[in-house]
Coordinates of C-alpha atoms in Angstrom, one line a residue:
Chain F
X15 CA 138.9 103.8 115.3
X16 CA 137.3 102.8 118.4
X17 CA 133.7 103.2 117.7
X18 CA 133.4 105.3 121.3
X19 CA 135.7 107.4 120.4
X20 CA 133.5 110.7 119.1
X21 CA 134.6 114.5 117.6
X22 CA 134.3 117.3 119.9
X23 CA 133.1 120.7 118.6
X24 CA 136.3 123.2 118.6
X25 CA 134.6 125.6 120.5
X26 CA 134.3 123.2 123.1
X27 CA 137.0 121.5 122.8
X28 CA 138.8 123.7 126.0
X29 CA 136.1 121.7 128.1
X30 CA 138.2 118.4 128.2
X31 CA 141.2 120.0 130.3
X32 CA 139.3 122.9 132.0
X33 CA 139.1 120.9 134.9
X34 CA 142.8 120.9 135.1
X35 CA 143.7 117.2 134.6
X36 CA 147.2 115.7 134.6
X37 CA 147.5 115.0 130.4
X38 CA 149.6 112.9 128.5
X39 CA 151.9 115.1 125.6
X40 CA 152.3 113.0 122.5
X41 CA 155.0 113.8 119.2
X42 CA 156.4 112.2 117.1
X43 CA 159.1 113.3 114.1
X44 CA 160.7 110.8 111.0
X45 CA 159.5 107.8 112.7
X46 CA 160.6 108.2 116.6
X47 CA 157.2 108.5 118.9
X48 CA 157.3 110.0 122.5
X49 CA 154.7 109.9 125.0
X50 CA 155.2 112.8 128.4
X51 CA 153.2 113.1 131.1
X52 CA 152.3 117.0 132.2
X53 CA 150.5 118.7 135.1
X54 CA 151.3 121.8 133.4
X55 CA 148.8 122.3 130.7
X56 CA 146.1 124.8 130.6
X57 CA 143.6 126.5 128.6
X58 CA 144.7 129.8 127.0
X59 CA 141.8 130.5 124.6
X60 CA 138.1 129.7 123.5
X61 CA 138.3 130.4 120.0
X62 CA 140.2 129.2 118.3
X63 CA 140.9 126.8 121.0
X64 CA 144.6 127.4 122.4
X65 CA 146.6 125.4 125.7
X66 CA 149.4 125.8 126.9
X67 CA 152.1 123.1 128.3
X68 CA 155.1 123.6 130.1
X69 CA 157.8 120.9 128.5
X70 CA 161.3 120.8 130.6
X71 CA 164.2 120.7 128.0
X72 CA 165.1 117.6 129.0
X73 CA 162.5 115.3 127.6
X74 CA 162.4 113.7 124.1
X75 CA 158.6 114.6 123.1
X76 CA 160.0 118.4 123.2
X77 CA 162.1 118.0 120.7
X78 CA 160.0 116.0 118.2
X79 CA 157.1 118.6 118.8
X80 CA 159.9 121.6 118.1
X81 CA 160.5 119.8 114.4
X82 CA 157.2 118.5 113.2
X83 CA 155.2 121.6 114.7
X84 CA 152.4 119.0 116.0
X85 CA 151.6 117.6 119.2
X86 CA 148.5 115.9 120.9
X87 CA 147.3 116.7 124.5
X88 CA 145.4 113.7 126.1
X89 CA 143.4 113.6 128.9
X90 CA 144.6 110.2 130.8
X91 CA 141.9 108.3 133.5
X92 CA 142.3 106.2 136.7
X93 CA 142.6 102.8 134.5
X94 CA 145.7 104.7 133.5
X95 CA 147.6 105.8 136.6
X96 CA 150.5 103.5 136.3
X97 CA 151.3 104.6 132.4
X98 CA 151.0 108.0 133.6
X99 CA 153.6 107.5 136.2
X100 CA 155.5 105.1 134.3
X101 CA 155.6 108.0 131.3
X102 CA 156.4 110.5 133.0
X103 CA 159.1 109.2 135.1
X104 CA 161.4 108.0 132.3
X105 CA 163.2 109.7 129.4
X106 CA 163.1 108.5 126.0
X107 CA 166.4 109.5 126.0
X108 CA 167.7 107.1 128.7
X109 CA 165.3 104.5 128.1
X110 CA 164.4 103.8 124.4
X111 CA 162.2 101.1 125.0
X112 CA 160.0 103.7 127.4
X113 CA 156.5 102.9 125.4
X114 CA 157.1 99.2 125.9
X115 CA 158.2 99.2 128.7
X116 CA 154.6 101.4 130.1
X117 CA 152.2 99.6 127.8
X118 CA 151.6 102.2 125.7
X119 CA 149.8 101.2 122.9
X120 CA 149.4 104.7 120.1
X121 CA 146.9 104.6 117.5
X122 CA 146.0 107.4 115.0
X123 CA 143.0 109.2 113.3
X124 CA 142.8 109.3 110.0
X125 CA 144.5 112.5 108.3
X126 CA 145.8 113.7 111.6
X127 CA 149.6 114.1 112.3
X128 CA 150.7 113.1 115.8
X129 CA 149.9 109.3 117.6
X130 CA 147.5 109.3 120.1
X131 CA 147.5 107.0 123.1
X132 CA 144.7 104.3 123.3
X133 CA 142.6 104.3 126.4
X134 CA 142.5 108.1 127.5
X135 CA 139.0 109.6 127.6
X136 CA 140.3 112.7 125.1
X137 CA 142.8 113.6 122.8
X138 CA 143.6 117.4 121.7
X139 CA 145.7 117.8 118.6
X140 CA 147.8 120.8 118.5
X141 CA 149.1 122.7 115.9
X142 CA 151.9 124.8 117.5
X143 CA 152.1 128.4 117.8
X144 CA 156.1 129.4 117.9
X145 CA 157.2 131.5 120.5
X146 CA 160.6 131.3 120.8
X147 CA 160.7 133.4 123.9
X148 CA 158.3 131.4 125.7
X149 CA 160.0 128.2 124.7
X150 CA 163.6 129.1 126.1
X151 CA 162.9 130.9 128.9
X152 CA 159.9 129.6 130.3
X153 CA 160.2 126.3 128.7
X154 CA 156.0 127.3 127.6
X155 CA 154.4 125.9 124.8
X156 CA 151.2 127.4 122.7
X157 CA 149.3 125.4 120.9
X158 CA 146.2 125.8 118.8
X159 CA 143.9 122.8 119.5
X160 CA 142.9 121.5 115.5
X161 CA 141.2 119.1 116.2
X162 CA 139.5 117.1 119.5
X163 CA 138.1 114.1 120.2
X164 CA 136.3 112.2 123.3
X165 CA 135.3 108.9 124.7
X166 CA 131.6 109.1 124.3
X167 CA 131.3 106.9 127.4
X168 CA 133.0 109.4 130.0
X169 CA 131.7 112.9 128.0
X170 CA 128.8 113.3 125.8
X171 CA 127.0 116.8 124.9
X172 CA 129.8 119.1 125.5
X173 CA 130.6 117.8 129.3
X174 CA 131.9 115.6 131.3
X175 CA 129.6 112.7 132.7
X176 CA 132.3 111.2 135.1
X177 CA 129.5 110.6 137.6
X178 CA 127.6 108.2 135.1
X179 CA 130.7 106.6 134.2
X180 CA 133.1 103.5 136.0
X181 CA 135.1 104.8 138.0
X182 CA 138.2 103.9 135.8
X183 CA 137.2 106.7 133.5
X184 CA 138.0 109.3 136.6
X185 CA 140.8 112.0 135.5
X186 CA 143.7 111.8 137.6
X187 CA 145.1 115.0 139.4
X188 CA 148.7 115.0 140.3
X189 CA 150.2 116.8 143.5
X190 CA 153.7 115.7 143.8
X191 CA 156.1 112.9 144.0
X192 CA 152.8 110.2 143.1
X193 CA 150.9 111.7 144.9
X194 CA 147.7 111.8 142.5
X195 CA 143.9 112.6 143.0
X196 CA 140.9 111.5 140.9
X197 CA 138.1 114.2 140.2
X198 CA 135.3 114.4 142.7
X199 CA 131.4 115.0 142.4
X200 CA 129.6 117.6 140.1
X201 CA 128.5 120.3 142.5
X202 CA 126.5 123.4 141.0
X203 CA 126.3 127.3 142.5
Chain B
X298 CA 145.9 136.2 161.2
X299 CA 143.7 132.9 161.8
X300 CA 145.6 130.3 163.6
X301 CA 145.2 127.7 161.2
X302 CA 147.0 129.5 158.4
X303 CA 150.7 128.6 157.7
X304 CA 153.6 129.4 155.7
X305 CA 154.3 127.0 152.9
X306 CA 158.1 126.4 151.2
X307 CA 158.6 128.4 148.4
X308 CA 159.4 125.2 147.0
X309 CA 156.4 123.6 147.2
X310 CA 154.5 126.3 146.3
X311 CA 153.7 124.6 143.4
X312 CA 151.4 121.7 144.6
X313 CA 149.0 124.1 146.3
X314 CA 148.1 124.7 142.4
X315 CA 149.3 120.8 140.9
X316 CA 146.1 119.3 140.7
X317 CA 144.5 122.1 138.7
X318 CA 142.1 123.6 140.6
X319 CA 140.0 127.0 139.8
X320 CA 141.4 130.0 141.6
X321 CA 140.4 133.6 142.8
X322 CA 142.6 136.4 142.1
X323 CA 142.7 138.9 143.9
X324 CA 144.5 142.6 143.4
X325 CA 144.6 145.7 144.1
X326 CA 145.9 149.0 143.2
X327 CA 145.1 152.9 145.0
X328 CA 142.5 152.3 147.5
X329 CA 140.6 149.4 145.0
X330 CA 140.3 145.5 145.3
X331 CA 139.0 143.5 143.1
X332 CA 138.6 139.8 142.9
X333 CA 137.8 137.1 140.2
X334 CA 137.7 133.8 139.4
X335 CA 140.0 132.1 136.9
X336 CA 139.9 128.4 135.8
X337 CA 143.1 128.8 133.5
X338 CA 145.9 129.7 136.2
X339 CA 148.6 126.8 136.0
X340 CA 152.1 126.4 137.6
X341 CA 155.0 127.2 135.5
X342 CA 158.2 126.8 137.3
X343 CA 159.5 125.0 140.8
X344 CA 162.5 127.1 141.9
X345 CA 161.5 130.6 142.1
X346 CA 158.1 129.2 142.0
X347 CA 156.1 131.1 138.8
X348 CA 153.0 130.8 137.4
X349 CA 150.8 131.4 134.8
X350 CA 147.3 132.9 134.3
X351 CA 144.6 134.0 132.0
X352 CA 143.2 137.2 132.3
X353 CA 140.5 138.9 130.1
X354 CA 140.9 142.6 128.9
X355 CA 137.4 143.0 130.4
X356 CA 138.7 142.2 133.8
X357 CA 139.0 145.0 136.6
X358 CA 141.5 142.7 138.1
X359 CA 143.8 143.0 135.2
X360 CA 144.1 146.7 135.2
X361 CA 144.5 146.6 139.5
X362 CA 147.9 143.9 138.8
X363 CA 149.2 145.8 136.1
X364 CA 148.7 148.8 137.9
X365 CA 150.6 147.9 141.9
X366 CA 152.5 144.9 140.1
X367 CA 151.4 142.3 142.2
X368 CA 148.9 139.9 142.3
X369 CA 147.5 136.7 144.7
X370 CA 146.2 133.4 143.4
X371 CA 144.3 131.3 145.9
X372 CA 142.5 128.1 146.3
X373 CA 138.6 128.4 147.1
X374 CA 137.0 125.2 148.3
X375 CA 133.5 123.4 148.3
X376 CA 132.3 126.1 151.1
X377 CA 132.9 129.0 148.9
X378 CA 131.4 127.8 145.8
X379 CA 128.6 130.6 145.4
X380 CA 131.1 133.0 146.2
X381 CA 133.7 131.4 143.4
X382 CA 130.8 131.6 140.6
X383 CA 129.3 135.0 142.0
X384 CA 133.0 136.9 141.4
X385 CA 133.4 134.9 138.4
X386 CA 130.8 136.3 136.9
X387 CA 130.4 139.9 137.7
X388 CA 132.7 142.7 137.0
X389 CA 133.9 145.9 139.0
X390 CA 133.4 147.4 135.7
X391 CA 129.3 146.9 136.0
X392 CA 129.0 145.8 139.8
X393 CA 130.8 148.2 142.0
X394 CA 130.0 146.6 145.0
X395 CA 130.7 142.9 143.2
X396 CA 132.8 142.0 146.5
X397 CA 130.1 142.8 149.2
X398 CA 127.3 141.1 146.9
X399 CA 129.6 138.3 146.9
X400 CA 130.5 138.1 150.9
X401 CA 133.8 138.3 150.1
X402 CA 135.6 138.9 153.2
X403 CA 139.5 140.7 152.4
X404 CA 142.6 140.0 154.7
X405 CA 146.0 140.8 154.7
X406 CA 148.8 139.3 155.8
X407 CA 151.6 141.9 157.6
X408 CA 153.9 143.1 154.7
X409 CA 152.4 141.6 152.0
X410 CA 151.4 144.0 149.4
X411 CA 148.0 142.2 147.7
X412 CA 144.5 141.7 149.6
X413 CA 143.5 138.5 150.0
X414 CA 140.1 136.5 150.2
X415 CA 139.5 134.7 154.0
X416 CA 138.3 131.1 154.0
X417 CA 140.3 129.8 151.0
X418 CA 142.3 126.9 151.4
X419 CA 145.9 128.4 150.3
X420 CA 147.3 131.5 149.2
X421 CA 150.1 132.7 147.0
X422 CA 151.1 135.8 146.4
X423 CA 152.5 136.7 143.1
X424 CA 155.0 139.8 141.6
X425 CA 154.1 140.2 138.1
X426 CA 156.7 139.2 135.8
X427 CA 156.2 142.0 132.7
X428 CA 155.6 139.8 129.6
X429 CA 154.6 142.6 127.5
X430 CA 153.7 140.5 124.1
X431 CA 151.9 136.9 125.9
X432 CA 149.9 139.5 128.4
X433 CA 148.7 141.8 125.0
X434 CA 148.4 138.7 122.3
X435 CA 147.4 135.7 124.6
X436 CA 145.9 137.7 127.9
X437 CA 148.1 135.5 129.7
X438 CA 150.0 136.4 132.9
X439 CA 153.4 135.0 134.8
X440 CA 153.6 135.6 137.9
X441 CA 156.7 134.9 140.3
X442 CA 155.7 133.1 143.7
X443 CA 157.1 135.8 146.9
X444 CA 154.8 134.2 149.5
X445 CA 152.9 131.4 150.2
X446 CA 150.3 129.9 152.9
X447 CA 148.0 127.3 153.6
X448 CA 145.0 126.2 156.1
X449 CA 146.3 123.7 158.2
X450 CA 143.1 122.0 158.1
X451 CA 143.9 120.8 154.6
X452 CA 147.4 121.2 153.4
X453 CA 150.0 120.0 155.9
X454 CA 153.6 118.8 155.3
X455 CA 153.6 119.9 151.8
X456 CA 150.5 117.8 151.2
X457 CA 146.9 118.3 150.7
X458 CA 145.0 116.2 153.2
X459 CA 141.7 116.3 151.4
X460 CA 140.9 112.6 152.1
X461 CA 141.4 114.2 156.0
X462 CA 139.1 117.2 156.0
X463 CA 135.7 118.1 156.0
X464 CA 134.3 118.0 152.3
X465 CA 133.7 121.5 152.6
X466 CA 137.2 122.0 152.0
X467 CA 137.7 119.7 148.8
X468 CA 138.8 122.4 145.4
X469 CA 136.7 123.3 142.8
X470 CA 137.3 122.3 139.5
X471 CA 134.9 124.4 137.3
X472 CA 134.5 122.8 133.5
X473 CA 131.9 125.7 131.8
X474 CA 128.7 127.5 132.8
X475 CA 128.8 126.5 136.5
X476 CA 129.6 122.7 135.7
X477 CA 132.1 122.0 139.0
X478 CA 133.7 118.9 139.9
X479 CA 135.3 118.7 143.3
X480 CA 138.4 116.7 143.4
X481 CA 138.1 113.2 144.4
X482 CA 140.3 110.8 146.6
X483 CA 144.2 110.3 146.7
X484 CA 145.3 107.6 144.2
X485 CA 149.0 106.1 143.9
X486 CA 150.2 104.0 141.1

């Protein structure tokens, strides 16, 4: 494993999307990965840590989280903006060469059970909670978060240093239609 | 009404709340108001337009929306950010006069059924979808978007303009313990 790449304590673990980051969903079931972009993922809980992620019924990744009950939430950064488009502007479905074709490159941590996408500046793996209502009506995922990790060079001590770091490491923001921003300044009350 | 604020599309209410920004929410129910902030509020559907947010049981808020059945999400920006952390982290419950100490400043908008705060960049105004089991297990809330409006100063033509505006409009992205980011400039891949 990278040697940046460092745990993050549970209870903090909520930290890495609270900021409300566009994330990349990952899943992957009897050998077929997927990799989704999402604006619509958000903390739910501090402890244990729980998101959520709203995951149309169209794409791939939905159905290989439904079957192995695991998926990883990643926190993707400006070095990243065209694999975040490129993901999550094609279907697995109609294009099964999609990872190729957007340079993804997965890797995984020992002992865990979903691929993770090199390069982000966090990964969040999710155990997830079934709520069958949720699911078909609202197309709403829970998951609990079991385990998180950060690049030490963009967060460090619980928070986000984005200010310290390159700009590359800058979370990316999506409004609509490409239409992305990166995160700003720290400011303080 | 101030002549900068206009009606946005019901269908793209969404973006006002894309790029994850924390909100105020806002409620009210017999003759009380009550406003917090909320970093875990996240779109949920484009057509109606719903949304979700967390809510604590500790929240005077919660009872005021669960009460009338309504509720408004809006976007503070880089002006407001003493009065984002000051109603974020008092309650009705121990501060009866949170709103004043805050200099929150109410409006309504003719016909619209939830109070809402002046200065904020957009507002959207919510009915409460009942969800008996997420809002009692998960404190989480869905919302269905009636009514939407922006500041023209910063959303125009169903795009924020932040790279346009003052700075003192730029959102607030709150990470923990009065950690903000503002968000940054407009990327596109």
């Amino acid at each position: 494993m990278d040697k940046h790449i460092a745990p993050v304590e549970l209870e903090k673990a909520v930290r890495l999307i609270n900021h409300g980051p566009t994330v990349l969903v990952s899943a992957s079931y009897n050998g077929t990965d997927d990799v989704m972009a999402a604006a619509w993922a958000c903390a739910l809980d501090f402890t244990p840590p729980k998101l959520t992620v709203v995951i149309d019924k169209i794409a791939k990744t939905r159905e290989l989280l439904e079957r192995s009950g695991y998926f990883a939430i990643q926190i993707p950064n400006l070095s990243q903006l065209a694999l975040t488009w490129a993901v999550g502007s094609q279907s697995l479905h109609q294009v099964p060469d999609k990872l190729q074709r957007s340079h993804v490159e997965l890797f995984r941590i020992a002992g865990q059970p979903v691929p993770l996408v090199a390069g982000c500046s966090a990964w969040l793996i999710c155990r997830l909670i079934p709520e069958a209502h949720n699911q078909q009506v609202y197309d709403l995922f829970i998951g609990e978060v079991t385990g998180a990790w950060a690049d030490s060079r963009v967060f460090s001590d619980g928070h986000w240093t984005f200010e310290n770091a390159d700009a590359r490491w800058k979370s990316l923001h999506h409004v609509a239609g490409g239409h992305f921003y990166t995160i700003g300044d720290p400011v303080r009350p």
